[in-house]
Short mmCIF file of C-alpha atoms in Angstrom, two decimals:
data_model
loop_
_atom_site.label_atom_id
_atom_site.label_comp_id
_atom_site.label_asym_id
_atom_site.label_seq_id
_atom_site.Cartn_x
_atom_site.Cartn_y
_atom_site.Cartn_z
CA MET U 1 -77.55 54.70 -8.53
CA ARG U 2 -74.67 54.12 -10.92
CA ALA U 3 -72.93 57.16 -12.60
CA ILE U 4 -73.69 58.33 -16.05
CA PRO U 5 -71.43 56.61 -18.72
CA ASN U 6 -68.31 58.75 -19.58
CA CYS U 7 -69.23 58.97 -23.23
CA TRP U 8 -72.52 60.96 -22.19
CA ARG U 9 -71.30 62.70 -19.00
CA ALA U 10 -70.33 65.98 -20.62
CA VAL U 11 -73.52 66.47 -22.74
CA LEU U 12 -75.80 65.52 -19.84
CA ALA U 13 -73.97 67.48 -17.15
CA ASP U 14 -76.74 69.99 -16.85
CA ALA U 15 -79.42 67.36 -16.57
CA VAL U 16 -77.75 65.49 -13.80
CA ALA U 17 -76.64 68.50 -11.68
CA THR U 18 -80.06 69.22 -10.57
CA PRO U 19 -82.24 68.65 -7.48
CA SER U 20 -84.65 66.59 -9.67
CA PHE U 21 -82.09 64.12 -10.71
CA ASP U 22 -80.92 63.87 -7.03
CA ARG U 23 -84.53 63.06 -6.02
CA LEU U 24 -84.81 60.55 -8.80
CA CYS U 25 -81.63 58.73 -7.67
CA ALA U 26 -82.80 58.76 -4.05
CA PHE U 27 -86.24 57.32 -5.08
CA VAL U 28 -84.62 54.58 -7.20
CA ASP U 29 -82.30 53.66 -4.25
CA ALA U 30 -85.21 53.57 -1.81
CA GLU U 31 -87.21 51.45 -4.17
CA ARG U 32 -84.27 48.98 -4.41
CA ALA U 33 -83.98 48.75 -0.68
CA GLU U 34 -87.67 47.75 -0.39
CA HIS U 35 -88.53 46.05 -3.60
CA THR U 36 -87.12 44.19 -6.65
CA VAL U 37 -86.32 46.87 -9.38
CA PHE U 38 -85.47 46.13 -12.97
CA PRO U 39 -83.12 46.32 -14.61
CA PRO U 40 -80.27 45.52 -12.22
CA GLU U 41 -78.47 48.44 -10.87
CA GLY U 42 -75.42 48.06 -13.05
CA GLU U 43 -77.46 47.97 -16.20
CA VAL U 44 -79.71 51.07 -15.97
CA PHE U 45 -77.74 53.01 -18.36
CA THR U 46 -76.77 50.12 -20.81
CA ALA U 47 -78.22 51.90 -23.74
CA LEU U 48 -75.90 54.91 -23.12
CA GLU U 49 -72.94 52.71 -22.47
CA LEU U 50 -73.40 50.84 -25.84
CA THR U 51 -74.02 53.79 -28.05
CA ALA U 52 -71.95 56.92 -27.36
CA TYR U 53 -73.38 60.44 -28.01
CA VAL U 54 -71.11 60.85 -31.01
CA ASP U 55 -72.02 57.57 -32.57
CA VAL U 56 -75.88 57.78 -32.43
CA ARG U 57 -77.44 57.63 -35.83
CA VAL U 58 -80.93 56.31 -34.95
CA LEU U 59 -82.88 56.71 -31.71
CA ILE U 60 -85.61 54.16 -31.17
CA LEU U 61 -87.63 55.29 -28.10
CA GLY U 62 -89.86 52.95 -26.01
CA GLN U 63 -91.67 53.26 -22.75
CA ASP U 64 -90.53 51.65 -19.63
CA PRO U 65 -88.33 48.49 -19.06
CA TYR U 66 -89.72 44.96 -19.14
CA HIS U 67 -91.02 44.23 -15.62
CA ASP U 68 -90.82 40.37 -15.31
CA GLU U 69 -87.82 38.44 -14.01
CA GLY U 70 -84.71 38.25 -16.20
CA GLN U 71 -85.96 40.31 -19.01
CA ALA U 72 -84.81 44.01 -18.75
CA HIS U 73 -81.06 44.63 -19.16
CA GLY U 74 -81.07 48.36 -19.90
CA LEU U 75 -81.58 48.26 -23.52
CA ALA U 76 -85.15 49.15 -24.88
CA PHE U 77 -86.95 45.99 -26.32
CA SER U 78 -83.98 43.75 -25.85
CA VAL U 79 -83.62 40.68 -23.76
CA ARG U 80 -80.56 38.60 -23.14
CA PRO U 81 -79.85 35.35 -25.15
CA GLY U 82 -82.01 32.51 -23.90
CA VAL U 83 -84.85 34.80 -22.54
CA PRO U 84 -88.23 34.22 -24.23
CA PHE U 85 -89.32 37.06 -26.43
CA PRO U 86 -91.81 39.38 -24.67
CA PRO U 87 -94.86 40.04 -26.74
CA SER U 88 -93.62 43.52 -27.87
CA LEU U 89 -90.45 42.13 -29.03
CA SER U 90 -92.14 39.26 -31.03
CA ASN U 91 -94.16 42.01 -32.91
CA VAL U 92 -90.85 43.88 -33.60
CA PHE U 93 -89.41 40.75 -35.07
CA ARG U 94 -92.70 40.00 -36.94
CA GLU U 95 -92.52 43.53 -38.53
CA LEU U 96 -88.84 43.13 -39.23
CA GLY U 97 -89.51 40.12 -41.28
CA ASP U 98 -92.30 41.65 -43.20
CA ASP U 99 -90.43 44.95 -43.69
CA VAL U 100 -86.98 43.84 -44.68
CA GLY U 101 -87.14 40.06 -44.93
CA CYS U 102 -85.08 39.17 -41.77
CA ALA U 103 -85.62 35.63 -40.45
CA ARG U 104 -86.92 35.42 -36.85
CA PRO U 105 -83.81 35.41 -34.80
CA SER U 106 -82.78 32.85 -32.27
CA SER U 107 -82.19 35.54 -29.65
CA GLY U 108 -83.86 38.78 -28.69
CA PHE U 109 -80.49 40.33 -27.87
CA LEU U 110 -80.31 43.70 -29.72
CA VAL U 111 -76.96 44.70 -28.87
CA PRO U 112 -75.77 44.37 -32.57
CA TRP U 113 -78.09 47.20 -33.31
CA ALA U 114 -76.77 49.40 -30.50
CA GLU U 115 -73.21 48.76 -31.74
CA GLN U 116 -74.31 50.22 -35.28
CA GLY U 117 -75.46 53.45 -33.72
CA VAL U 118 -79.02 52.55 -32.75
CA LEU U 119 -79.77 54.03 -29.29
CA LEU U 120 -82.48 51.85 -27.78
CA LEU U 121 -83.84 54.14 -25.17
CA ASN U 122 -86.94 54.00 -23.00
CA THR U 123 -88.57 57.08 -21.60
CA VAL U 124 -88.33 55.71 -18.06
CA LEU U 125 -85.29 53.63 -17.24
CA THR U 126 -86.30 51.52 -14.21
CA VAL U 127 -89.57 49.72 -13.07
CA ARG U 128 -90.66 47.84 -9.89
CA ALA U 129 -90.94 44.09 -10.59
CA HIS U 130 -94.45 43.10 -12.07
CA GLU U 131 -95.70 46.69 -11.83
CA PRO U 132 -95.56 48.30 -15.25
CA ASN U 133 -95.21 52.06 -15.25
CA SER U 134 -94.57 52.08 -11.53
CA HIS U 135 -91.59 54.40 -11.88
CA ARG U 136 -93.36 56.78 -14.31
CA GLY U 137 -93.52 60.37 -13.28
CA LYS U 138 -90.66 60.07 -10.77
CA GLY U 139 -88.04 62.04 -12.71
CA TRP U 140 -86.83 59.72 -15.48
CA GLU U 141 -88.71 61.66 -18.23
CA ARG U 142 -86.86 64.82 -17.46
CA PHE U 143 -83.63 62.88 -17.89
CA THR U 144 -84.41 61.17 -21.04
CA ASP U 145 -85.95 64.36 -22.40
CA ALA U 146 -82.51 65.83 -21.91
CA VAL U 147 -80.92 62.91 -23.89
CA ILE U 148 -83.40 63.51 -26.78
CA SER U 149 -82.80 67.33 -26.69
CA ARG U 150 -79.04 66.96 -26.86
CA LEU U 151 -79.25 64.60 -29.78
CA SER U 152 -81.66 67.07 -31.51
CA GLU U 153 -79.01 69.81 -31.14
CA ARG U 154 -76.52 67.90 -33.14
CA ASP U 155 -75.66 69.08 -36.69
CA ARG U 156 -75.49 65.58 -37.94
CA PRO U 157 -78.97 64.49 -39.13
CA LEU U 158 -80.47 61.55 -37.06
CA VAL U 159 -83.50 59.34 -37.32
CA PHE U 160 -85.88 59.47 -34.40
CA VAL U 161 -88.30 56.62 -34.14
CA LEU U 162 -91.17 57.16 -31.60
CA TRP U 163 -93.12 53.94 -30.88
CA GLY U 164 -96.16 54.52 -28.72
CA GLY U 165 -98.08 57.35 -27.11
CA ASN U 166 -95.35 58.17 -24.53
CA ALA U 167 -92.70 58.40 -27.04
CA ALA U 168 -94.79 60.45 -29.35
CA LYS U 169 -95.09 63.23 -26.76
CA LYS U 170 -91.47 63.83 -27.28
CA VAL U 171 -91.78 65.15 -30.78
CA GLY U 172 -91.59 68.72 -29.62
CA LEU U 173 -88.08 68.10 -28.43
CA ILE U 174 -86.79 67.28 -31.91
CA ASP U 175 -85.85 69.77 -34.71
CA ALA U 176 -87.83 68.33 -37.52
CA SER U 177 -86.04 70.60 -40.04
CA ARG U 178 -82.83 68.80 -39.51
CA HIS U 179 -83.85 65.34 -38.33
CA THR U 180 -86.28 62.54 -39.65
CA ILE U 181 -89.09 61.71 -37.24
CA LEU U 182 -90.91 58.34 -37.72
CA ARG U 183 -94.03 57.80 -35.43
CA SER U 184 -96.25 54.69 -35.03
CA ALA U 185 -98.22 52.90 -32.55
CA HIS U 186 -96.19 50.84 -29.92
CA PRO U 187 -95.43 47.18 -30.74
CA SER U 188 -97.28 45.86 -27.76
CA PRO U 189 -100.11 43.47 -28.27
CA LEU U 190 -102.58 46.14 -27.12
CA SER U 191 -101.60 48.47 -30.07
CA ALA U 192 -99.50 46.77 -32.62
CA HIS U 193 -102.56 46.09 -34.82
CA ARG U 194 -103.54 49.77 -34.57
CA GLY U 195 -100.50 51.11 -36.45
CA PHE U 196 -97.27 49.37 -35.66
CA LEU U 197 -97.58 46.24 -37.78
CA GLY U 198 -97.33 47.45 -41.50
CA SER U 199 -95.52 50.64 -40.56
CA THR U 200 -92.29 49.53 -42.24
CA PRO U 201 -89.98 51.37 -39.86
CA PHE U 202 -86.68 49.58 -40.59
CA SER U 203 -86.73 50.19 -44.42
CA LYS U 204 -87.82 53.87 -43.59
CA ILE U 205 -84.91 54.28 -41.35
CA ASP U 206 -82.51 52.89 -43.90
CA ALA U 207 -83.85 55.21 -46.50
CA ALA U 208 -83.43 58.22 -44.24
CA LEU U 209 -79.88 57.14 -43.41
CA ARG U 210 -79.02 56.73 -47.13
CA ALA U 211 -80.53 60.19 -47.78
CA ASN U 212 -78.14 61.57 -45.12
CA GLY U 213 -75.14 59.87 -46.78
CA GLU U 214 -75.06 57.14 -44.03
CA ARG U 215 -74.82 53.45 -44.31
CA PRO U 216 -77.92 51.51 -43.43
CA ILE U 217 -78.36 49.28 -40.43
CA GLU U 218 -77.78 45.48 -40.59
CA TRP U 219 -81.07 44.62 -38.90
CA CYS U 220 -80.92 40.84 -39.33
CA LEU U 221 -79.83 39.01 -36.26
CA PRO U 222 -78.41 35.55 -35.76
#
């Protein structure tokens, strides 16, 4: 499995120098040898590559990657240009329009958010094709817990956005006295109407950033 991006390597050194991470890497390599695994090997750490540790201002935490062909590229909720919107992303864009007035974009490519300091991270970073949650409980959670914990240790206040039950379980890793935590249901069709739609996360993120003396995010996409 590809190495951790340089911009995160120092802060995650303790997390990767462990037998559990070695076992995780061996598991993912074995899965790729026998099955199709998403995202492609070179894109597993796209979220960390696009948003360096020192640049993170917002963490949006999802679950596991999209599991159908051509969807996952290592950035939670995002798909490449030209790929139809998965249902969860459609609900994200619906809420985006209702909350801050952004028109529905032509592409589900969320890289512009990542480039503004929004870390779009899943709790699990790989998945077997067409088998959601197939890599859950194999070691990714320990690694992404380390990412969350290292961010929580920063003095600079961040906004942590936890969508769904798996993400909400991470609240104990975050220092709520320093950082803002926003929680809601996941935007998937199974739960979006039970607390995601109408939760106004984007305007709440911007309000928290302004309160921290930070510029808001330009959420609208082309």
